Protein backbone atom coordinates (compact mmCIF):
# COMPACT_ATOMS: atom_id res chain seq x y z
CA UNK A 1 0.00 0.00 0.00
CA UNK A 2 0.97 3.61 -0.48
CA UNK A 3 2.26 5.60 2.49
CA UNK A 4 -0.20 5.72 5.40
CA UNK A 5 0.17 8.30 8.18
CA UNK A 6 -2.70 7.21 10.39
CA UNK A 7 -4.84 4.09 10.78
CA UNK A 8 -8.31 4.89 12.14
CA UNK A 9 -9.98 1.80 13.59
CA UNK A 10 -13.76 2.00 13.44
CA UNK A 11 -16.00 3.50 10.78
CA UNK A 12 -18.93 4.75 12.86
CA UNK A 13 -19.78 8.44 12.98
CA UNK A 14 -16.90 8.99 15.43
CA UNK A 15 -14.19 7.18 13.45
CA UNK A 16 -15.40 8.49 10.10
CA UNK A 17 -15.44 12.09 11.37
CA UNK A 18 -11.93 11.70 12.81
CA UNK A 19 -10.65 10.15 9.57
CA UNK A 20 -12.21 12.96 7.54
CA UNK A 21 -10.72 15.67 9.76
CA UNK A 22 -7.28 14.07 9.52
CA UNK A 23 -7.57 13.77 5.73
CA UNK A 24 -8.65 17.42 5.52
CA UNK A 25 -5.34 18.29 7.22
CA UNK A 26 -3.37 16.49 4.52
CA UNK A 27 -2.67 13.18 6.25
CA UNK A 28 -2.83 9.85 4.41
CA UNK A 29 -5.44 7.90 6.37
CA UNK A 30 -6.68 4.31 6.22
CA UNK A 31 -9.98 3.70 8.00
CA UNK A 32 -10.57 0.08 8.95
CA UNK A 33 -13.88 -1.48 9.95
CA UNK A 34 -15.00 -5.10 10.11
CA UNK A 35 -18.34 -4.14 8.52
CA UNK A 36 -19.87 -1.36 6.49
CA UNK A 37 -19.27 2.29 7.35
CA UNK A 38 -21.91 3.64 9.74
CA UNK A 39 -23.64 0.30 10.23
CA UNK A 40 -22.84 -0.07 13.96
CA UNK A 41 -24.42 2.03 16.71
CA UNK A 42 -24.29 5.04 14.40
CA UNK A 43 -26.98 3.47 12.21
CA UNK A 44 -29.89 3.29 14.59
CA UNK A 45 -29.89 6.30 16.90
CA UNK A 46 -32.56 8.95 17.38
CA UNK A 47 -30.87 11.34 14.98
CA UNK A 48 -30.81 14.29 17.38
CA UNK A 49 -27.93 16.77 17.26
CA UNK A 50 -28.21 17.75 20.90
CA UNK A 51 -25.74 20.61 21.08
CA UNK A 52 -27.79 22.11 23.90
CA UNK A 53 -27.05 19.22 26.28
CA UNK A 54 -26.01 20.54 29.68
CA UNK A 55 -26.38 17.78 32.30
CA UNK A 56 -25.80 14.04 31.73
CA UNK A 57 -28.49 11.39 32.22
CA UNK A 58 -28.08 10.58 35.92
CA UNK A 59 -28.46 7.21 37.60
CA UNK A 60 -32.07 7.06 38.87
CA UNK A 61 -32.36 7.72 42.59
CA UNK A 62 -36.13 7.70 43.03
CA UNK A 63 -36.90 4.53 45.09
CA UNK A 64 -40.08 3.82 43.07
CA UNK A 65 -38.17 3.99 39.78
CA UNK A 66 -35.38 1.80 41.15
CA UNK A 67 -37.90 -0.78 42.34
CA UNK A 68 -39.62 -0.88 38.94
CA UNK A 69 -36.22 -1.33 37.25
CA UNK A 70 -35.20 -4.04 39.74
CA UNK A 71 -38.48 -5.88 39.15
CA UNK A 72 -38.01 -5.58 35.40
CA UNK A 73 -41.19 -3.60 35.01
CA UNK A 74 -39.61 -0.32 33.95
CA UNK A 75 -40.27 1.10 30.52
CA UNK A 76 -37.13 3.24 30.56
CA UNK A 77 -34.49 0.65 31.48
CA UNK A 78 -33.68 -3.05 31.51
CA UNK A 79 -30.75 -5.18 32.62
CA UNK A 80 -29.30 -8.69 32.40
CA UNK A 81 -29.07 -10.11 35.91
CA UNK A 82 -26.12 -12.33 34.95
CA UNK A 83 -24.12 -9.25 33.87
CA UNK A 84 -24.75 -7.12 36.97
CA UNK A 85 -21.84 -8.48 39.08
CA UNK A 86 -19.39 -7.54 36.31
CA UNK A 87 -20.97 -4.13 35.91
CA UNK A 88 -21.32 -3.28 39.60
CA UNK A 89 -18.18 -1.06 39.92
CA UNK A 90 -19.26 0.86 36.84
CA UNK A 91 -22.82 1.28 38.13
CA UNK A 92 -21.47 2.50 41.46
CA UNK A 93 -19.25 5.06 39.71
CA UNK A 94 -22.20 6.11 37.51
CA UNK A 95 -24.35 6.60 40.62
CA UNK A 96 -21.58 8.75 42.19
CA UNK A 97 -21.34 10.81 39.01
CA UNK A 98 -24.94 11.91 39.66
CA UNK A 99 -23.83 14.04 42.62
CA UNK A 100 -24.31 17.77 41.97
CA UNK A 101 -20.58 18.59 41.91
CA UNK A 102 -19.99 15.90 39.27
CA UNK A 103 -22.99 17.02 37.24
CA UNK A 104 -21.44 20.50 37.07
CA UNK A 105 -18.03 19.03 36.26
CA UNK A 106 -19.69 17.32 33.29
CA UNK A 107 -21.54 20.48 32.30
CA UNK A 108 -18.41 22.65 32.39
CA UNK A 109 -16.13 20.07 30.82
CA UNK A 110 -18.47 19.17 27.99
CA UNK A 111 -19.88 22.60 27.15
CA UNK A 112 -17.16 23.52 24.61
CA UNK A 113 -17.82 20.29 22.68
CA UNK A 114 -21.60 20.58 22.76
CA UNK A 115 -21.54 24.29 21.95
CA UNK A 116 -19.55 23.66 18.75
CA UNK A 117 -21.13 20.32 17.83
CA UNK A 118 -23.97 21.31 15.53
CA UNK A 119 -21.93 23.87 13.59
CA UNK A 120 -19.18 21.27 13.05
CA UNK A 121 -21.75 18.82 11.65
CA UNK A 122 -23.14 21.45 9.36
CA UNK A 123 -19.68 22.22 7.98
CA UNK A 124 -19.09 18.55 7.17
CA UNK A 125 -22.61 18.22 5.74
CA UNK A 126 -22.02 21.13 3.40
CA UNK A 127 -18.82 19.71 2.01
CA UNK A 128 -20.24 16.16 1.85
CA UNK A 129 -23.53 17.02 0.16
CA UNK A 130 -25.43 15.73 3.20
CA UNK A 131 -27.40 18.87 4.06
CA UNK A 132 -30.55 17.28 2.70
CA UNK A 133 -30.67 15.08 5.81
CA UNK A 134 -30.51 18.03 8.22
CA UNK A 135 -33.61 19.45 9.93
CA UNK A 136 -32.99 22.63 11.90
CA UNK A 137 -36.32 22.64 13.71
CA UNK A 138 -35.31 21.56 17.22
CA UNK A 139 -36.71 18.78 19.33
CA UNK A 140 -39.52 18.49 21.82
CA UNK A 141 -40.02 16.91 25.24
CA UNK A 142 -43.57 16.08 26.22
CA UNK A 143 -44.45 15.95 29.93
CA UNK A 144 -47.46 13.80 30.66
CA UNK A 145 -48.12 15.13 34.16
CA UNK A 146 -47.75 18.59 35.70
CA UNK A 147 -45.93 16.93 38.61
CA UNK A 148 -43.18 15.49 36.37
CA UNK A 149 -42.92 18.80 34.52
CA UNK A 150 -42.45 20.67 37.81
CA UNK A 151 -39.63 18.30 38.77
CA UNK A 152 -37.73 19.31 35.63
CA UNK A 153 -37.87 23.02 36.48
CA UNK A 154 -34.85 23.26 38.80
CA UNK A 155 -32.53 21.84 36.11
CA UNK A 156 -34.15 24.10 33.51
CA UNK A 157 -33.45 27.17 35.67
CA UNK A 158 -29.75 26.28 35.72
CA UNK A 159 -29.73 25.55 32.01
CA UNK A 160 -31.38 28.92 31.28
CA UNK A 161 -28.69 30.69 33.33
CA UNK A 162 -26.07 28.94 31.20
CA UNK A 163 -27.58 30.73 28.19
CA UNK A 164 -29.10 27.67 26.52
CA UNK A 165 -32.34 28.40 24.73
CA UNK A 166 -35.56 26.51 25.34
CA UNK A 167 -39.26 27.35 25.46
CA UNK A 168 -41.68 26.22 28.15
CA UNK A 169 -44.97 25.22 26.55
CA UNK A 170 -48.46 24.43 27.70
CA UNK A 171 -50.35 21.67 25.91
CA UNK A 172 -51.63 24.02 23.19
CA UNK A 173 -48.11 25.31 22.55
CA UNK A 174 -46.73 21.80 22.15
CA UNK A 175 -49.63 20.77 19.91
CA UNK A 176 -48.97 23.80 17.71
CA UNK A 177 -45.54 22.27 17.01
CA UNK A 178 -46.66 18.63 16.78
CA UNK A 179 -50.41 18.52 16.06
CA UNK A 180 -50.45 14.73 15.66
CA UNK A 181 -49.46 14.00 19.26
CA UNK A 182 -52.55 13.05 21.30
CA UNK A 183 -53.68 15.77 23.76
CA UNK A 184 -53.17 13.57 26.82
CA UNK A 185 -50.22 15.45 28.32
CA UNK A 186 -49.68 18.49 30.45
CA UNK A 187 -46.72 20.46 29.09
CA UNK A 188 -43.81 20.50 26.67
CA UNK A 189 -40.29 21.89 26.50
CA UNK A 190 -39.06 22.89 23.07
CA UNK A 191 -35.35 23.10 22.26
CA UNK A 192 -35.30 25.30 19.15
CA UNK A 193 -31.55 25.36 18.48
CA UNK A 194 -31.19 21.56 18.39
CA UNK A 195 -31.24 19.91 14.99
CA UNK A 196 -31.89 16.41 13.78
CA UNK A 197 -31.04 14.05 10.97
CA UNK A 198 -33.48 12.06 8.87
CA UNK A 199 -30.98 9.28 8.08
CA UNK A 200 -27.90 8.90 10.34
CA UNK A 201 -26.49 6.05 8.21
CA UNK A 202 -26.60 8.17 5.06
CA UNK A 203 -24.83 11.03 6.84
CA UNK A 204 -21.95 8.81 8.01
CA UNK A 205 -21.71 7.33 4.52
CA UNK A 206 -21.63 10.83 2.99
CA UNK A 207 -18.75 11.80 5.32
CA UNK A 208 -16.94 8.58 4.34
CA UNK A 209 -17.42 9.41 0.65
CA UNK A 210 -15.95 12.87 1.25
CA UNK A 211 -13.04 11.23 3.11
CA UNK A 212 -12.45 8.94 0.09
CA UNK A 213 -12.63 11.93 -2.27
CA UNK A 214 -9.77 13.48 -0.27
CA UNK A 215 -7.67 10.36 -0.82
CA UNK A 216 -8.71 8.44 2.31
CA UNK A 217 -8.85 4.66 2.06
CA UNK A 218 -11.61 2.51 3.59
CA UNK A 219 -10.64 -1.09 4.30
CA UNK A 220 -12.23 -4.16 5.87
CA UNK A 221 -10.32 -5.79 8.69
CA UNK A 222 -10.35 -6.86 12.31
CA UNK A 223 -9.06 -4.16 14.64
CA UNK A 224 -8.05 -6.81 17.17
CA UNK A 225 -5.11 -7.59 14.90
CA UNK A 226 -3.56 -4.21 15.82
CA UNK A 227 0.02 -4.65 17.01
CA UNK A 228 3.45 -3.00 16.95
CA UNK A 229 5.73 -3.85 14.02
CA UNK A 230 9.04 -2.06 13.40
CA UNK A 231 8.11 0.86 15.66
CA UNK A 232 4.83 1.38 13.79
CA UNK A 233 1.23 0.25 14.26
CA UNK A 234 0.09 -2.58 12.00
CA UNK A 235 -3.39 -3.96 11.32
CA UNK A 236 -4.39 -6.86 9.08
CA UNK A 237 -6.98 -6.06 6.43
CA UNK A 238 -8.58 -7.86 3.49
CA UNK A 239 -6.05 -6.01 1.31
CA UNK A 240 -3.12 -7.16 3.44
CA UNK A 241 -1.32 -5.56 6.39
CA UNK A 242 -1.35 -1.77 6.76
CA UNK A 243 1.36 0.05 8.72
CA UNK A 244 1.32 3.60 10.01
CA UNK A 245 3.23 5.63 12.58
CA UNK A 246 -0.01 6.55 14.38
CA UNK A 247 -3.32 4.83 15.05
CA UNK A 248 -6.70 5.89 16.46
CA UNK A 249 -9.12 3.65 18.35
CA UNK A 250 -12.67 4.74 17.46
CA UNK A 251 -14.42 1.42 17.88
CA UNK A 252 -17.27 2.80 19.99
CA UNK A 253 -18.68 0.06 22.23
CA UNK A 254 -15.99 -2.42 21.15
CA UNK A 255 -12.97 -0.19 21.85
CA UNK A 256 -11.85 -2.04 24.98
CA UNK A 257 -11.55 -5.29 23.02
CA UNK A 258 -8.41 -3.86 21.42
CA UNK A 259 -7.12 -2.05 24.50
CA UNK A 260 -7.62 -4.80 27.13
CA UNK A 261 -4.93 -7.07 25.65
CA UNK A 262 -2.55 -4.08 25.57
CA UNK A 263 -3.09 -3.57 29.30
CA UNK A 264 -5.03 -0.29 29.06
CA UNK A 265 -8.12 -0.92 31.18
CA UNK A 266 -10.66 1.90 31.00
CA UNK A 267 -14.13 1.63 32.58
CA UNK A 268 -16.09 1.46 29.33
CA UNK A 269 -19.49 -0.24 29.46
CA UNK A 270 -22.51 0.03 27.24
CA UNK A 271 -26.08 1.21 27.57
CA UNK A 272 -27.76 -0.86 24.93
CA UNK A 273 -30.75 0.53 23.06
CA UNK A 274 -33.23 -0.66 20.46
CA UNK A 275 -35.35 0.78 17.73
CA UNK A 276 -38.36 -0.17 15.63
CA UNK A 277 -39.85 1.73 12.69
CA UNK A 278 -43.57 2.35 12.29
CA UNK A 279 -45.66 3.70 9.45
CA UNK A 280 -47.40 6.92 10.44
CA UNK A 281 -51.11 6.45 11.10
CA UNK A 282 -52.81 7.84 8.01
CA UNK A 283 -50.75 10.86 7.04
CA UNK A 284 -50.12 11.84 10.64
CA UNK A 285 -46.39 12.22 10.92
CA UNK A 286 -44.04 14.13 13.21
CA UNK A 287 -41.87 17.09 12.22
CA UNK A 288 -39.11 16.56 14.76
CA UNK A 289 -37.85 14.03 17.36
CA UNK A 290 -40.19 14.01 20.35
CA UNK A 291 -39.36 12.50 23.72
CA UNK A 292 -41.70 11.04 26.31
CA UNK A 293 -39.27 11.29 29.26
CA UNK A 294 -41.66 9.95 31.89
CA UNK A 295 -42.01 6.64 30.05
CA UNK A 296 -38.49 6.80 28.60
CA UNK A 297 -38.46 6.53 24.80
CA UNK A 298 -38.16 8.78 21.76
CA UNK A 299 -40.07 8.91 18.47
CA UNK A 300 -38.14 10.47 15.59
CA UNK A 301 -39.21 10.92 11.97
CA UNK A 302 -36.74 9.11 9.72
CA UNK A 303 -36.64 8.27 6.02
CA UNK A 304 -37.47 4.70 7.07
CA UNK A 305 -40.59 5.71 9.05
CA UNK A 306 -41.26 6.83 12.61
CA UNK A 307 -38.34 5.46 14.60
CA UNK A 308 -39.05 4.58 18.21
CA UNK A 309 -35.84 4.28 20.24
CA UNK A 310 -35.66 2.84 23.75
CA UNK A 311 -33.77 3.86 26.88
CA UNK A 312 -30.84 2.01 28.40
CA UNK A 313 -30.31 -1.73 28.79
CA UNK A 314 -27.38 -2.74 31.01
CA UNK A 315 -25.91 -5.91 29.53
CA UNK A 316 -22.81 -7.19 27.78
CA UNK A 317 -22.27 -5.59 24.37
CA UNK A 318 -22.26 -8.97 22.65
CA UNK A 319 -25.13 -10.70 24.52
CA UNK A 320 -28.13 -11.60 22.35
CA UNK A 321 -30.79 -8.89 22.03
CA UNK A 322 -33.61 -8.82 24.63
CA UNK A 323 -35.95 -6.05 23.42
CA UNK A 324 -38.44 -6.52 26.27
CA UNK A 325 -38.87 -2.79 26.78
CA UNK A 326 -41.12 -2.62 23.72
CA UNK A 327 -43.70 -4.91 25.36
CA UNK A 328 -43.73 -2.61 28.37
CA UNK A 329 -43.88 0.72 26.59
CA UNK A 330 -45.80 0.20 23.33
CA UNK A 331 -49.29 0.71 24.82
CA UNK A 332 -48.09 4.04 26.25
CA UNK A 333 -46.36 5.05 23.01
CA UNK A 334 -49.41 4.19 20.89
CA UNK A 335 -51.70 6.30 23.06
CA UNK A 336 -49.46 9.39 22.57
CA UNK A 337 -48.02 9.05 19.05
CA UNK A 338 -49.63 8.33 15.67
CA UNK A 339 -47.87 4.97 15.28
CA UNK A 340 -49.34 2.76 12.56
CA UNK A 341 -48.13 -0.61 11.31
CA UNK A 342 -44.74 -1.86 12.56
CA UNK A 343 -42.35 -2.00 9.60
CA UNK A 344 -39.74 -4.62 10.58
CA UNK A 345 -40.37 -7.73 12.66
CA UNK A 346 -37.10 -7.70 14.58
CA UNK A 347 -35.88 -4.74 16.62
CA UNK A 348 -32.51 -3.19 15.77
CA UNK A 349 -30.04 -3.14 18.67
CA UNK A 350 -27.17 -0.73 19.31
CA UNK A 351 -24.92 0.00 22.28
CA UNK A 352 -24.11 3.46 23.61
CA UNK A 353 -20.40 3.33 24.54
CA UNK A 354 -20.41 4.85 28.02
CA UNK A 355 -18.01 5.87 30.76
CA UNK A 356 -19.45 6.35 34.25
CA UNK A 357 -18.87 10.13 34.11
CA UNK A 358 -20.64 10.26 30.69
CA UNK A 359 -17.64 12.01 29.08
CA UNK A 360 -15.79 10.48 26.11
CA UNK A 361 -12.05 9.91 25.91
CA UNK A 362 -10.40 12.03 23.23
CA UNK A 363 -6.61 12.17 23.20
CA UNK A 364 -3.52 10.04 23.67
CA UNK A 365 -3.69 6.47 24.95
CA UNK A 366 -1.71 6.57 28.20
CA UNK A 367 1.40 4.41 28.01
CA UNK A 368 0.88 3.37 24.38
CA UNK A 369 3.12 5.24 22.00
CA UNK A 370 1.43 7.04 19.10
CA UNK A 371 -1.94 5.51 19.87
CA UNK A 372 -4.94 7.86 20.15
CA UNK A 373 -8.43 7.37 21.58
CA UNK A 374 -11.79 8.74 20.43
CA UNK A 375 -14.70 6.82 21.96
CA UNK A 376 -17.22 6.66 24.80
CA UNK A 377 -19.66 9.29 23.52
CA UNK A 378 -22.60 7.49 25.14
CA UNK A 379 -25.98 9.20 24.36
CA UNK A 380 -24.39 11.83 22.12
CA UNK A 381 -22.02 10.13 19.68
CA UNK A 382 -23.96 11.29 16.66
CA UNK A 383 -23.92 14.86 17.95
CA UNK A 384 -20.27 14.84 19.01
CA UNK A 385 -18.60 12.77 16.26
CA UNK A 386 -17.51 15.70 14.04
CA UNK A 387 -16.45 18.05 16.85
CA UNK A 388 -14.48 15.23 18.53
CA UNK A 389 -12.84 14.42 15.20
CA UNK A 390 -11.78 18.02 14.82
CA UNK A 391 -10.31 18.18 18.33
CA UNK A 392 -8.46 14.90 17.88
CA UNK A 393 -7.06 15.93 14.50
CA UNK A 394 -5.87 19.22 15.97
CA UNK A 395 -4.07 17.38 18.76
CA UNK A 396 -2.56 14.82 16.40
CA UNK A 397 -1.24 17.42 13.99
CA UNK A 398 0.19 19.71 16.68
CA UNK A 399 -2.33 22.49 15.98
CA UNK A 400 -3.78 24.52 18.84
CA UNK A 401 -6.87 22.62 20.03
CA UNK A 402 -10.03 24.73 19.73
CA UNK A 403 -10.84 23.87 23.36
CA UNK A 404 -9.05 22.51 26.39
CA UNK A 405 -8.92 18.72 25.92
CA UNK A 406 -8.18 18.02 29.62
CA UNK A 407 -11.75 16.91 30.54
CA UNK A 408 -11.55 14.14 27.94
CA UNK A 409 -8.17 12.66 28.88
CA UNK A 410 -8.14 8.92 29.58
CA UNK A 411 -5.77 9.60 32.50
CA UNK A 412 -8.77 10.62 34.64
CA UNK A 413 -9.48 6.90 35.13
CA UNK A 414 -5.92 5.80 35.95
C1 LIG B 1 -31.09 3.77 20.69
C2 LIG B 1 -30.02 4.82 20.57
C3 LIG B 1 -30.39 6.14 20.35
C4 LIG B 1 -29.41 7.14 20.23
N1 LIG B 1 -29.79 8.42 19.93
C5 LIG B 1 -28.83 9.38 19.74
C6 LIG B 1 -29.19 10.68 19.32
O1 LIG B 1 -30.35 11.00 19.08
N2 LIG B 1 -28.19 11.61 19.18
C7 LIG B 1 -26.89 11.31 19.41
O2 LIG B 1 -26.04 12.19 19.30
N3 LIG B 1 -26.51 10.05 19.76
C8 LIG B 1 -27.44 9.09 19.93
N4 LIG B 1 -27.09 7.82 20.30
C9 LIG B 1 -25.67 7.53 20.56
C10 LIG B 1 -24.88 7.35 19.30
O3 LIG B 1 -25.60 6.56 18.37
C11 LIG B 1 -23.54 6.67 19.62
O4 LIG B 1 -22.89 7.37 20.68
C12 LIG B 1 -22.64 6.69 18.40
O5 LIG B 1 -23.26 6.08 17.31
C13 LIG B 1 -21.32 6.00 18.68
O6 LIG B 1 -20.58 6.04 17.48
P1 LIG B 1 -19.22 5.30 17.33
O7 LIG B 1 -18.67 5.63 15.99
O8 LIG B 1 -18.37 5.55 18.52
O9 LIG B 1 -19.63 3.74 17.41
P2 LIG B 1 -20.21 2.77 16.24
O10 LIG B 1 -21.15 3.50 15.36
O11 LIG B 1 -20.72 1.55 16.91
O12 LIG B 1 -18.92 2.44 15.39
C14 LIG B 1 -17.96 1.53 15.85
C15 LIG B 1 -17.47 0.76 14.63
O13 LIG B 1 -16.44 -0.14 15.04
C16 LIG B 1 -16.54 -1.30 14.23
N5 LIG B 1 -15.88 -2.41 14.91
C17 LIG B 1 -16.19 -2.98 16.09
N6 LIG B 1 -15.33 -3.97 16.38
C18 LIG B 1 -14.45 -4.04 15.35
C19 LIG B 1 -13.32 -4.84 15.07
N7 LIG B 1 -12.91 -5.81 15.91
N8 LIG B 1 -12.64 -4.62 13.93
C20 LIG B 1 -13.02 -3.65 13.07
N9 LIG B 1 -14.09 -2.85 13.27
C21 LIG B 1 -14.80 -3.05 14.40
C22 LIG B 1 -18.05 -1.51 14.09
O14 LIG B 1 -18.32 -2.30 12.95
C23 LIG B 1 -18.56 -0.08 13.98
O15 LIG B 1 -18.74 0.33 12.64
C24 LIG B 1 -28.04 6.80 20.40
C25 LIG B 1 -27.68 5.47 20.61
C26 LIG B 1 -28.66 4.49 20.69
C27 LIG B 1 -28.23 3.06 20.89
PDB file of C-alpha atoms and ligand atoms in Angstrom, residues 9-15 32-50 221-224 250-254 258 271-275 298 309-310 348 350-353 374-384, ligand 1:
ATOM      1  CA  UNK A   9      -9.975   1.801  13.591  1.00  0.00           C
ATOM      2  CA  UNK A  10     -13.760   2.001  13.436  1.00  0.00           C
ATOM      3  CA  UNK A  11     -16.000   3.502  10.780  1.00  0.00           C
ATOM      4  CA  UNK A  12     -18.928   4.746  12.856  1.00  0.00           C
ATOM      5  CA  UNK A  13     -19.782   8.442  12.984  1.00  0.00           C
ATOM      6  CA  UNK A  14     -16.903   8.994  15.428  1.00  0.00           C
ATOM      7  CA  UNK A  15     -14.187   7.178  13.451  1.00  0.00           C
ATOM      8  CA  UNK A  32     -10.574   0.076   8.949  1.00  0.00           C
ATOM      9  CA  UNK A  33     -13.885  -1.484   9.953  1.00  0.00           C
ATOM     10  CA  UNK A  34     -14.995  -5.104  10.107  1.00  0.00           C
ATOM     11  CA  UNK A  35     -18.339  -4.135   8.524  1.00  0.00           C
ATOM     12  CA  UNK A  36     -19.865  -1.358   6.488  1.00  0.00           C
ATOM     13  CA  UNK A  37     -19.266   2.289   7.349  1.00  0.00           C
ATOM     14  CA  UNK A  38     -21.910   3.640   9.738  1.00  0.00           C
ATOM     15  CA  UNK A  39     -23.643   0.303  10.229  1.00  0.00           C
ATOM     16  CA  UNK A  40     -22.842  -0.067  13.961  1.00  0.00           C
ATOM     17  CA  UNK A  41     -24.415   2.035  16.711  1.00  0.00           C
ATOM     18  CA  UNK A  42     -24.292   5.037  14.404  1.00  0.00           C
ATOM     19  CA  UNK A  43     -26.983   3.467  12.213  1.00  0.00           C
ATOM     20  CA  UNK A  44     -29.893   3.294  14.591  1.00  0.00           C
ATOM     21  CA  UNK A  45     -29.890   6.300  16.897  1.00  0.00           C
ATOM     22  CA  UNK A  46     -32.556   8.947  17.385  1.00  0.00           C
ATOM     23  CA  UNK A  47     -30.873  11.341  14.979  1.00  0.00           C
ATOM     24  CA  UNK A  48     -30.813  14.291  17.376  1.00  0.00           C
ATOM     25  CA  UNK A  49     -27.934  16.770  17.256  1.00  0.00           C
ATOM     26  CA  UNK A  50     -28.206  17.754  20.898  1.00  0.00           C
ATOM     27  CA  UNK A 221     -10.316  -5.787   8.691  1.00  0.00           C
ATOM     28  CA  UNK A 222     -10.354  -6.855  12.311  1.00  0.00           C
ATOM     29  CA  UNK A 223      -9.065  -4.161  14.645  1.00  0.00           C
ATOM     30  CA  UNK A 224      -8.054  -6.807  17.174  1.00  0.00           C
ATOM     31  CA  UNK A 250     -12.666   4.739  17.460  1.00  0.00           C
ATOM     32  CA  UNK A 251     -14.424   1.419  17.876  1.00  0.00           C
ATOM     33  CA  UNK A 252     -17.271   2.798  19.988  1.00  0.00           C
ATOM     34  CA  UNK A 253     -18.680   0.058  22.228  1.00  0.00           C
ATOM     35  CA  UNK A 254     -15.991  -2.417  21.150  1.00  0.00           C
ATOM     36  CA  UNK A 258      -8.412  -3.856  21.425  1.00  0.00           C
ATOM     37  CA  UNK A 271     -26.076   1.211  27.573  1.00  0.00           C
ATOM     38  CA  UNK A 272     -27.761  -0.858  24.928  1.00  0.00           C
ATOM     39  CA  UNK A 273     -30.748   0.527  23.058  1.00  0.00           C
ATOM     40  CA  UNK A 274     -33.227  -0.659  20.457  1.00  0.00           C
ATOM     41  CA  UNK A 275     -35.354   0.783  17.726  1.00  0.00           C
ATOM     42  CA  UNK A 298     -38.164   8.779  21.757  1.00  0.00           C
ATOM     43  CA  UNK A 309     -35.836   4.279  20.242  1.00  0.00           C
ATOM     44  CA  UNK A 310     -35.659   2.842  23.750  1.00  0.00           C
ATOM     45  CA  UNK A 348     -32.506  -3.194  15.773  1.00  0.00           C
ATOM     46  CA  UNK A 350     -27.168  -0.728  19.310  1.00  0.00           C
ATOM     47  CA  UNK A 351     -24.920  -0.002  22.278  1.00  0.00           C
ATOM     48  CA  UNK A 352     -24.113   3.459  23.610  1.00  0.00           C
ATOM     49  CA  UNK A 353     -20.396   3.326  24.542  1.00  0.00           C
ATOM     50  CA  UNK A 374     -11.791   8.744  20.427  1.00  0.00           C
ATOM     51  CA  UNK A 375     -14.702   6.820  21.956  1.00  0.00           C
ATOM     52  CA  UNK A 376     -17.220   6.660  24.799  1.00  0.00           C
ATOM     53  CA  UNK A 377     -19.659   9.287  23.520  1.00  0.00           C
ATOM     54  CA  UNK A 378     -22.601   7.487  25.143  1.00  0.00           C
ATOM     55  CA  UNK A 379     -25.975   9.196  24.360  1.00  0.00           C
ATOM     56  CA  UNK A 380     -24.391  11.835  22.119  1.00  0.00           C
ATOM     57  CA  UNK A 381     -22.016  10.133  19.682  1.00  0.00           C
ATOM     58  CA  UNK A 382     -23.958  11.292  16.655  1.00  0.00           C
ATOM     59  CA  UNK A 383     -23.916  14.856  17.949  1.00  0.00           C
ATOM     60  CA  UNK A 384     -20.274  14.836  19.006  1.00  0.00           C
TER      61      UNK A 384
HETATM   62  C1  LIG B   1     -31.090   3.766  20.685  1.00  0.00           C
HETATM   63  C2  LIG B   1     -30.017   4.822  20.570  1.00  0.00           C
HETATM   64  C3  LIG B   1     -30.386   6.141  20.347  1.00  0.00           C
HETATM   65  C4  LIG B   1     -29.410   7.138  20.235  1.00  0.00           C
HETATM   66  N1  LIG B   1     -29.787   8.421  19.926  1.00  0.00           N
HETATM   67  C5  LIG B   1     -28.826   9.381  19.740  1.00  0.00           C
HETATM   68  C6  LIG B   1     -29.185  10.682  19.319  1.00  0.00           C
HETATM   69  O1  LIG B   1     -30.348  10.996  19.079  1.00  0.00           O
HETATM   70  N2  LIG B   1     -28.192  11.613  19.178  1.00  0.00           N
HETATM   71  C7  LIG B   1     -26.890  11.312  19.411  1.00  0.00           C
HETATM   72  O2  LIG B   1     -26.039  12.193  19.297  1.00  0.00           O
HETATM   73  N3  LIG B   1     -26.508  10.050  19.757  1.00  0.00           N
HETATM   74  C8  LIG B   1     -27.445   9.088  19.929  1.00  0.00           C
HETATM   75  N4  LIG B   1     -27.090   7.822  20.300  1.00  0.00           N
HETATM   76  C9  LIG B   1     -25.673   7.528  20.561  1.00  0.00           C
HETATM   77  C10 LIG B   1     -24.880   7.348  19.298  1.00  0.00           C
HETATM   78  O3  LIG B   1     -25.595   6.562  18.365  1.00  0.00           O
HETATM   79  C11 LIG B   1     -23.540   6.672  19.624  1.00  0.00           C
HETATM   80  O4  LIG B   1     -22.892   7.373  20.676  1.00  0.00           O
HETATM   81  C12 LIG B   1     -22.639   6.690  18.400  1.00  0.00           C
HETATM   82  O5  LIG B   1     -23.261   6.085  17.309  1.00  0.00           O
HETATM   83  C13 LIG B   1     -21.323   5.998  18.677  1.00  0.00           C
HETATM   84  O6  LIG B   1     -20.581   6.044  17.483  1.00  0.00           O
HETATM   85  P1  LIG B   1     -19.219   5.295  17.333  1.00  0.00           P
HETATM   86  O7  LIG B   1     -18.674   5.633  15.995  1.00  0.00           O
HETATM   87  O8  LIG B   1     -18.373   5.549  18.523  1.00  0.00           O
HETATM   88  O9  LIG B   1     -19.634   3.745  17.409  1.00  0.00           O
HETATM   89  P2  LIG B   1     -20.208   2.775  16.241  1.00  0.00           P
HETATM   90  O10 LIG B   1     -21.153   3.498  15.363  1.00  0.00           O
HETATM   91  O11 LIG B   1     -20.716   1.550  16.913  1.00  0.00           O
HETATM   92  O12 LIG B   1     -18.925   2.442  15.392  1.00  0.00           O
HETATM   93  C14 LIG B   1     -17.957   1.527  15.847  1.00  0.00           C
HETATM   94  C15 LIG B   1     -17.470   0.764  14.632  1.00  0.00           C
HETATM   95  O13 LIG B   1     -16.443  -0.143  15.042  1.00  0.00           O
HETATM   96  C16 LIG B   1     -16.543  -1.295  14.235  1.00  0.00           C
HETATM   97  N5  LIG B   1     -15.880  -2.412  14.912  1.00  0.00           N
HETATM   98  C17 LIG B   1     -16.190  -2.982  16.086  1.00  0.00           C
HETATM   99  N6  LIG B   1     -15.326  -3.973  16.379  1.00  0.00           N
HETATM  100  C18 LIG B   1     -14.451  -4.036  15.354  1.00  0.00           C
HETATM  101  C19 LIG B   1     -13.315  -4.842  15.070  1.00  0.00           C
HETATM  102  N7  LIG B   1     -12.905  -5.809  15.907  1.00  0.00           N
HETATM  103  N8  LIG B   1     -12.640  -4.619  13.933  1.00  0.00           N
HETATM  104  C20 LIG B   1     -13.022  -3.646  13.073  1.00  0.00           C
HETATM  105  N9  LIG B   1     -14.088  -2.850  13.275  1.00  0.00           N
HETATM  106  C21 LIG B   1     -14.795  -3.048  14.403  1.00  0.00           C
HETATM  107  C22 LIG B   1     -18.050  -1.511  14.093  1.00  0.00           C
HETATM  108  O14 LIG B   1     -18.324  -2.304  12.954  1.00  0.00           O
HETATM  109  C23 LIG B   1     -18.558  -0.081  13.985  1.00  0.00           C
HETATM  110  O15 LIG B   1     -18.738   0.327  12.640  1.00  0.00           O
HETATM  111  C24 LIG B   1     -28.037   6.800  20.402  1.00  0.00           C
HETATM  112  C25 LIG B   1     -27.682   5.472  20.615  1.00  0.00           C
HETATM  113  C26 LIG B   1     -28.656   4.485  20.687  1.00  0.00           C
HETATM  114  C27 LIG B   1     -28.232   3.061  20.894  1.00  0.00           C
END
